[in-house]
Amino acid sequence: MSMRCTVCHRPYEGPHNHYVCPHCGGSIESPVDLQSDSERLRRAIREGSSDGIWGYRDFFHVPADAQPVTMGEGGTPLIHTDRLGRLYGMEGLYLKNETLNPSGTYKDRFATVAMTLARAEGIREVAIGSAGNAAAAVAAYAAKAGMECYIMLPPGAVKERAWQNMAYGGHFIYGMGGVNDCVAMAEDGEAIFGWKNMCTTMMNNPLACDGYKTIAYEIARSMHFDVPDYVICPVGGGIIISKVYKGFEEMKALGLIDRLPKMVAVQAAGCAPLVKAYQEGKKATEKWENGSTIAFAIFDPVTFEGVTALDTVRRSGGLAIALPDEEILEAMRACAKLEAVIPEPASAATIAAAAKLHRDGVIGGKDKAVCVLTGSGLRDLKLFSQEDVQVPEVQPGDMEALRRAVAFYQERGESGHDA
């Protein structure tokens, strides 16, 4: 199995616990052979999968006899927005709803492949440093595989995310510092504790990251292989945007599509190292100091896959954009109210980005733009709370009081159908 850099394409012969190109700093991949049996690969994508993402197994580097550790991840819907698109004046606004994966995040596509590989290797314990979503996915699939899982989250992590991890039986540890420090501890702990570091990046687990490519296959199938003009992804560590684009590149090489989408990388204005590097014309990102944002899932001061993500954005003809928390929160609430999908703030940032790019004339009203909603906002419901809001009270049988309660909302225009 050959490995090479995603950016300069030179062969990789470095260490197998920290995959980084020594020449350009790009991520490392193991390309799929698209030539030997191309018709079989085309058929797999055309037909789709009724078995989670494992109908695309030929696009992964997994031993033939390995039994998948799976919970039916993948196969998430692509929603053509009606009311939300009308709100923003966009006829072709779509949501790829990854919140419906088993643990509520697109990271399940990584975790199923990672745990399958780990079990095939006889691994019994795993560890991960994370901002929350990756830990949830790894903890869930470790439970499914019967493995012990150690989780390190920074103190700023949303408590509900830690509770979810512990519900799966994960051993939760507060890693004082930032998410990058937690990632480093999981990596350094391999030599001390013998666990497998499950960091969901190509830097640590390039083969398992192939699971993310299936998002592109599913988008293409849902759109009958009419490629969207833009695919908008939130960026923290930077993995998703490059792997989704890789999926489209594979389909183009197989002749399933005739063009590639422009990739848009989205970050929160309070932590935007990739956007800063993009705007300054740099090939690599720098650590973001003293950041702050409600979009904790992409609150990554260090963009682990920064070189590759920047290369992907530029090579696709796309761009990188940062949004303030106020616009992210507004998009989060609009999506919940108008499309009945509750995205976490990091995911809502893609919707806010689509709206801004349309206002700025970048995305046309009829352009097709897919926002990848990477995680569920059900762990962030406090962002919807209004503790001081007035709520009518009605005693049993008091229909006159009920009439006043209904009128209370009608007068305020809060029927939910005002968009």
Coordinates of C-alpha atoms in Angstrom, one line a residue:
M1 CA 0.0 0.0 0.0
S2 CA 1.6 3.2 -1.2
M3 CA 1.3 6.5 0.6
R4 CA 1.9 10.0 -0.7
C5 CA 1.4 13.7 0.1
T6 CA -2.0 15.1 -0.8
V7 CA -0.4 18.4 -1.9
C8 CA 3.0 17.7 -3.5
H9 CA 2.2 14.0 -4.3
R10 CA 5.7 12.8 -3.2
P11 CA 5.9 9.3 -1.8
Y12 CA 5.8 9.2 2.0
E13 CA 8.3 7.2 4.0
G14 CA 8.1 8.9 7.4
P15 CA 6.8 7.7 10.8
H16 CA 3.5 5.9 11.1
N17 CA 2.1 7.7 14.1
H18 CA 2.4 11.3 12.9
Y19 CA 1.8 11.5 9.2
V20 CA 3.0 14.9 7.8
C21 CA 4.8 15.5 4.5
P22 CA 8.4 16.5 5.3
H23 CA 8.6 18.4 2.1
C24 CA 5.6 20.7 2.2
G25 CA 3.7 19.9 5.4
G26 CA 0.7 18.4 3.6
S27 CA -1.4 15.5 4.8
I28 CA -0.7 11.9 3.8
E29 CA -3.1 9.6 1.9
S30 CA -3.1 6.2 0.4
P31 CA -4.8 6.6 -3.0
V32 CA -7.4 4.2 -4.2
D33 CA -6.7 2.2 -7.4
L34 CA -9.3 3.6 -9.7
Q35 CA -8.1 1.8 -12.8
S36 CA -8.0 -2.0 -12.1
D37 CA -11.7 -2.5 -11.8
S38 CA -13.2 0.9 -12.5
E39 CA -16.6 -0.4 -13.5
R40 CA -17.0 -2.1 -10.1
L41 CA -16.2 1.2 -8.4
R42 CA -18.6 3.1 -10.6
R43 CA -21.3 0.6 -9.9
A44 CA -20.8 0.9 -6.1
I45 CA -21.3 4.7 -6.2
R46 CA -24.2 4.6 -8.7
E47 CA -26.1 2.0 -6.6
G48 CA -25.3 3.5 -3.3
S49 CA -25.2 1.6 0.0
S50 CA -27.9 0.1 2.1
D51 CA -25.3 -0.9 4.7
G52 CA -24.1 2.3 6.2
I53 CA -21.0 3.6 4.4
W54 CA -19.8 0.0 4.0
G55 CA -21.3 -0.3 0.5
Y56 CA -18.3 1.8 -0.4
R57 CA -15.8 -0.5 1.1
D58 CA -13.8 -0.7 -2.1
F59 CA -12.8 2.9 -1.5
F60 CA -11.3 2.1 2.0
H61 CA -8.0 0.4 2.8
V62 CA -9.5 -2.3 5.2
P63 CA -8.5 -6.0 5.3
A64 CA -10.9 -8.1 3.3
D65 CA -11.7 -10.3 6.3
A66 CA -12.3 -7.5 8.7
Q67 CA -15.8 -7.4 10.2
P68 CA -17.1 -3.8 10.2
V69 CA -17.8 -2.1 13.5
T70 CA -20.9 -0.3 12.3
M71 CA -24.1 1.2 13.6
G72 CA -25.6 2.2 10.2
E73 CA -23.8 5.5 9.9
G74 CA -24.1 7.4 6.6
G75 CA -27.0 7.5 4.2
T76 CA -28.0 10.9 5.7
P77 CA -30.5 13.0 3.7
L78 CA -29.7 15.9 1.4
I79 CA -32.4 18.4 2.1
H80 CA -33.4 21.0 -0.6
T81 CA -34.5 23.9 1.6
D82 CA -37.8 25.5 1.0
R83 CA -38.4 28.1 3.6
L84 CA -34.8 28.7 4.6
G85 CA -33.8 29.1 1.0
R86 CA -36.6 31.6 0.5
L87 CA -35.5 33.5 3.5
Y88 CA -32.1 34.0 2.0
G89 CA -33.2 34.4 -1.6
M90 CA -31.5 31.2 -2.7
E91 CA -33.3 28.7 -4.9
G92 CA -30.5 26.1 -4.7
L93 CA -29.7 25.9 -1.0
Y94 CA -29.2 22.4 0.3
L95 CA -28.4 20.9 3.7
K96 CA -26.4 17.6 4.0
N97 CA -27.8 16.6 7.4
E98 CA -25.0 14.7 9.1
T99 CA -26.8 15.3 12.5
L100 CA -28.7 12.0 11.9
N101 CA -25.6 9.8 12.2
P102 CA -25.7 7.5 15.3
S103 CA -23.7 9.8 17.6
G104 CA -25.1 12.9 16.0
T105 CA -22.0 13.8 13.9
Y106 CA -20.2 13.2 10.6
K107 CA -17.3 11.9 12.7
D108 CA -19.1 8.5 12.8
R109 CA -17.9 8.0 9.2
F110 CA -14.4 8.1 10.6
A111 CA -15.1 6.1 13.7
T112 CA -16.6 3.1 11.9
V113 CA -13.5 2.7 9.7
A114 CA -11.1 3.4 12.6
M115 CA -12.6 0.9 15.0
T116 CA -12.8 -1.7 12.2
L117 CA -9.1 -1.3 11.6
A118 CA -8.3 -1.3 15.3
R119 CA -10.2 -4.4 16.0
A120 CA -8.6 -6.2 13.1
E121 CA -5.2 -5.2 14.7
G122 CA -6.2 -6.7 18.1
I123 CA -6.3 -3.3 19.8
R124 CA -8.2 -3.2 23.1
E125 CA -7.8 0.4 24.3
V126 CA -8.2 3.7 22.5
A127 CA -7.8 7.4 23.4
I128 CA -8.7 10.7 21.9
G129 CA -8.3 14.4 22.5
S130 CA -11.2 16.4 21.0
A131 CA -13.4 19.4 21.2
G132 CA -16.4 17.0 21.6
N133 CA -17.8 15.6 18.4
A134 CA -14.9 13.3 17.6
A135 CA -14.8 12.1 21.2
A136 CA -18.5 11.3 21.0
A137 CA -18.1 9.2 17.8
V138 CA -15.0 7.4 19.0
A139 CA -16.6 6.7 22.4
A140 CA -19.7 5.3 20.8
Y141 CA -17.9 3.0 18.4
A142 CA -15.4 1.9 21.1
A143 CA -18.5 0.8 23.1
K144 CA -19.8 -1.0 20.1
A145 CA -16.4 -2.8 19.6
G146 CA -16.1 -3.6 23.3
M147 CA -12.9 -1.4 23.8
E148 CA -11.9 0.8 26.6
C149 CA -11.9 4.5 25.6
Y150 CA -10.1 7.4 27.3
I151 CA -11.3 10.9 26.4
M152 CA -9.6 14.2 26.9
L153 CA -11.6 17.4 26.4
P154 CA -10.5 21.0 27.2
P155 CA -12.3 22.8 30.1
G156 CA -14.2 25.0 27.7
A157 CA -16.0 22.0 26.1
V158 CA -19.8 21.9 26.3
K159 CA -20.7 19.8 29.3
E160 CA -23.4 17.9 27.4
R161 CA -20.7 16.6 25.1
A162 CA -18.8 15.2 28.0
W163 CA -22.0 13.6 29.4
Q164 CA -22.6 11.9 26.0
N165 CA -19.1 10.5 26.0
M166 CA -19.5 9.1 29.5
A167 CA -22.9 7.6 28.7
Y168 CA -21.0 5.4 26.2
G169 CA -18.7 4.3 28.9
G170 CA -15.8 6.6 28.0
H171 CA -13.3 7.5 30.7
F172 CA -13.5 11.3 30.7
I173 CA -10.4 13.4 31.6
Y174 CA -10.2 17.2 31.6
G175 CA -7.1 18.1 29.6
M176 CA -6.1 21.5 30.8
G177 CA -5.2 23.8 27.9
G178 CA -6.7 23.8 24.4
V179 CA -8.0 21.1 22.1
N180 CA -4.5 20.9 20.5
D181 CA -3.0 20.0 23.9
C182 CA -5.6 17.3 24.3
V183 CA -4.7 15.9 20.9
A184 CA -1.0 15.9 21.8
M185 CA -1.6 14.0 25.1
A186 CA -3.5 11.3 23.4
E187 CA -0.7 10.9 20.8
D188 CA 2.1 11.0 23.4
G189 CA 0.2 8.5 25.6
E190 CA 0.5 5.8 23.0
A191 CA 4.1 5.0 24.1
I192 CA 3.2 5.1 27.8
F193 CA -0.2 3.4 28.0
G194 CA -0.2 1.3 24.8
W195 CA -3.5 2.7 23.6
K196 CA -4.3 3.6 20.1
N197 CA -4.6 7.3 19.4
M198 CA -7.9 7.9 17.6
C199 CA -7.5 11.5 16.7
T200 CA -9.8 12.0 13.7
T201 CA -7.2 13.6 11.4
M202 CA -5.1 12.4 8.5
M203 CA -2.1 13.4 10.7
N204 CA -2.8 10.4 13.0
N205 CA -5.2 8.1 11.1
P206 CA -5.1 8.7 7.4
L207 CA -6.7 5.4 6.4
A208 CA -9.8 5.8 8.6
C209 CA -10.3 9.4 7.3
D210 CA -11.4 7.8 4.0
G211 CA -14.8 7.3 5.6
Y212 CA -15.4 11.1 5.1
K213 CA -15.3 10.7 1.3
T214 CA -18.6 9.0 1.4
I215 CA -20.3 12.4 2.1
A216 CA -19.4 13.4 -1.5
Y217 CA -20.7 10.1 -3.0
E218 CA -24.0 10.6 -1.2
I219 CA -24.3 14.2 -2.3
A220 CA -23.7 13.2 -5.9
R221 CA -26.2 10.4 -5.9
S222 CA -28.9 12.6 -4.2
M223 CA -28.4 15.2 -6.9
H224 CA -28.4 12.6 -9.7
F225 CA -24.7 13.4 -10.3
D226 CA -25.5 17.0 -11.2
V227 CA -22.6 18.5 -9.2
P228 CA -23.4 21.4 -6.9
D229 CA -21.7 24.7 -7.6
Y230 CA -20.5 25.1 -4.0
V231 CA -19.9 22.7 -1.1
I232 CA -19.6 24.6 2.2
C233 CA -17.8 22.9 5.1
P234 CA -17.0 24.1 8.6
V235 CA -13.3 23.9 9.3
G236 CA -11.6 23.2 12.7
G237 CA -8.8 20.7 12.2
G238 CA -9.4 21.0 8.5
I239 CA -10.0 17.3 7.5
I240 CA -13.6 17.4 6.1
I241 CA -13.1 19.8 3.3
S242 CA -10.2 18.0 1.7
K243 CA -11.8 14.5 2.1
V244 CA -15.1 15.6 0.7
Y245 CA -13.3 17.2 -2.3
K246 CA -11.3 13.9 -2.7
G247 CA -14.6 12.0 -3.0
F248 CA -15.6 14.3 -5.9
E249 CA -12.2 14.0 -7.5
E250 CA -12.5 10.2 -7.5
M251 CA -16.0 10.4 -9.1
K252 CA -14.7 12.7 -11.8
A253 CA -11.7 10.3 -12.5
L254 CA -14.3 7.5 -12.8
G255 CA -16.4 9.5 -15.2
L256 CA -19.4 9.7 -13.0
I257 CA -19.3 13.5 -12.9
D258 CA -18.0 16.0 -15.4
R259 CA -16.9 18.8 -13.1
L260 CA -15.9 19.6 -9.5
P261 CA -17.6 21.9 -7.0
K262 CA -16.0 24.9 -5.5
M263 CA -15.1 24.2 -1.9
V264 CA -15.8 26.9 0.8
A265 CA -14.1 26.7 4.1
V266 CA -15.9 28.3 7.0
Q267 CA -14.6 29.3 10.4
A268 CA -15.8 31.5 13.3
A269 CA -14.4 35.0 13.3
G270 CA -13.2 34.4 16.9
C271 CA -10.9 31.5 15.8
A272 CA -10.0 31.7 12.1
P273 CA -6.4 30.6 11.4
L274 CA -7.2 29.1 8.0
V275 CA -9.2 32.1 6.8
K276 CA -6.3 34.4 7.9
A277 CA -3.8 32.3 6.0
Y278 CA -6.1 32.2 3.0
Q279 CA -6.5 36.0 3.0
E280 CA -2.8 36.5 3.4
G281 CA -1.9 34.2 0.5
K282 CA 0.0 31.8 2.8
K283 CA 0.4 28.0 2.2
A284 CA 0.2 27.1 5.9
T285 CA -1.7 28.2 8.9
E286 CA -0.4 29.6 12.2
K287 CA -1.7 29.1 15.7
W288 CA -4.6 31.4 16.6
E289 CA -4.0 33.1 19.9
N290 CA -6.7 34.0 22.5
G291 CA -9.6 32.8 20.5
S292 CA -13.3 32.7 21.6
T293 CA -16.5 31.5 19.8
I294 CA -19.7 29.7 20.5
A295 CA -18.9 27.3 17.7
F296 CA -16.8 25.1 19.9
A297 CA -16.7 22.2 17.5
I298 CA -14.4 24.3 15.2
F299 CA -12.6 26.1 18.0
D300 CA -9.3 24.7 16.9
P301 CA -6.4 27.2 17.3
V302 CA -4.2 24.8 15.4
T303 CA -5.5 23.7 12.0
F304 CA -3.9 20.3 11.8
E305 CA -4.6 19.8 8.1
G306 CA -4.1 23.5 7.2
V307 CA -1.7 23.0 4.3
T308 CA -4.0 20.5 2.7
A309 CA -7.2 22.4 3.4
L310 CA -5.8 25.6 1.9
D311 CA -4.6 23.7 -1.1
T312 CA -8.1 22.2 -1.5
V313 CA -9.8 25.6 -1.3
R314 CA -7.5 27.2 -3.9
R315 CA -7.4 24.2 -6.2
S316 CA -11.1 24.0 -6.3
G317 CA -11.6 27.7 -7.1
G318 CA -13.3 28.1 -3.7
L319 CA -12.7 30.5 -0.8
A320 CA -12.4 30.7 3.0
I321 CA -14.7 32.9 5.1
A322 CA -15.2 33.7 8.8
L323 CA -18.5 34.6 10.4
P324 CA -19.2 36.4 13.7
D325 CA -21.0 34.5 16.4
E326 CA -24.1 36.6 16.1
E327 CA -24.6 35.5 12.5
I328 CA -23.9 31.9 13.3
L329 CA -26.5 31.9 16.1
E330 CA -29.0 33.6 13.8
A331 CA -28.5 30.9 11.2
M332 CA -28.8 28.2 13.8
R333 CA -32.1 29.4 15.0
A334 CA -33.4 30.0 11.5
C335 CA -32.5 26.5 10.4
A336 CA -34.3 25.0 13.4
K337 CA -37.4 27.1 12.9
L338 CA -37.7 26.9 9.2
E339 CA -36.4 23.5 8.3
A340 CA -36.8 21.6 11.6
V341 CA -33.1 20.7 11.7
I342 CA -31.1 21.8 14.7
P343 CA -27.5 22.2 13.7
E344 CA -24.7 22.9 16.2
P345 CA -23.1 26.3 15.9
A346 CA -20.2 25.0 13.8
S347 CA -22.7 23.6 11.3
A348 CA -24.9 26.7 11.3
A349 CA -21.8 28.6 10.3
T350 CA -22.0 27.0 6.8
I351 CA -25.6 28.4 6.5
A352 CA -24.5 31.9 7.6
A353 CA -21.6 31.7 5.1
A354 CA -24.0 30.7 2.3
A355 CA -26.3 33.7 3.2
K356 CA -23.3 36.1 3.3
L357 CA -21.8 34.9 0.1
H358 CA -25.2 35.3 -1.6
R359 CA -25.5 38.8 -0.3
D360 CA -22.0 39.6 -1.5
G361 CA -22.9 38.3 -5.0
V362 CA -20.5 35.3 -4.9
I363 CA -23.2 32.7 -4.9
G364 CA -25.9 33.4 -7.4
G365 CA -29.6 33.0 -6.5
K366 CA -29.9 29.9 -8.7
D367 CA -26.5 28.4 -7.9
K368 CA -26.6 25.1 -6.1
A369 CA -24.9 25.3 -2.7
V370 CA -24.6 22.4 -0.2
C371 CA -24.1 23.2 3.4
V372 CA -22.6 20.3 5.3
L373 CA -24.2 20.2 8.7
T374 CA -21.6 18.2 10.6
G375 CA -23.1 17.9 14.0
S376 CA -26.3 18.1 16.0
G377 CA -27.3 21.1 18.1
L378 CA -29.3 19.0 20.6
R379 CA -26.3 19.3 22.9
D380 CA -26.4 23.1 22.5
L381 CA -30.1 23.8 23.3
K382 CA -29.1 26.3 25.9
L383 CA -28.3 28.6 23.0
F384 CA -32.1 28.6 22.2
S385 CA -33.1 29.3 25.8
Q386 CA -34.8 32.4 26.9
E387 CA -34.9 32.1 30.7
D388 CA -36.7 35.4 31.1
V389 CA -39.3 34.8 28.4
Q390 CA -43.0 35.1 29.5
V391 CA -44.8 31.8 29.2
P392 CA -48.6 31.7 29.6
E393 CA -50.1 29.5 32.4
V394 CA -53.4 27.8 32.1
Q395 CA -55.3 25.9 34.8
P396 CA -57.1 22.6 33.9
G397 CA -60.4 23.3 32.2
D398 CA -59.9 27.0 32.0
M399 CA -60.7 27.5 28.3
E400 CA -60.8 31.3 28.5
A401 CA -57.2 31.3 29.9
L402 CA -56.3 28.9 27.0
R403 CA -57.8 31.4 24.6
R404 CA -55.7 34.2 26.0
A405 CA -52.6 32.0 25.8
V406 CA -53.2 31.3 22.1
A407 CA -53.8 35.0 21.5
F408 CA -50.6 35.8 23.3
Y409 CA -48.6 34.0 20.6
Q410 CA -50.8 35.1 17.7
E411 CA -50.4 38.7 18.6
R412 CA -46.6 38.3 18.8
G413 CA -46.4 36.5 15.4
E414 CA -44.8 33.4 16.9
S415 CA -46.8 30.8 15.0
G416 CA -43.6 29.6 13.4
H417 CA -45.0 30.1 9.9
D418 CA -44.0 33.7 9.4
A419 CA -41.2 33.0 6.9

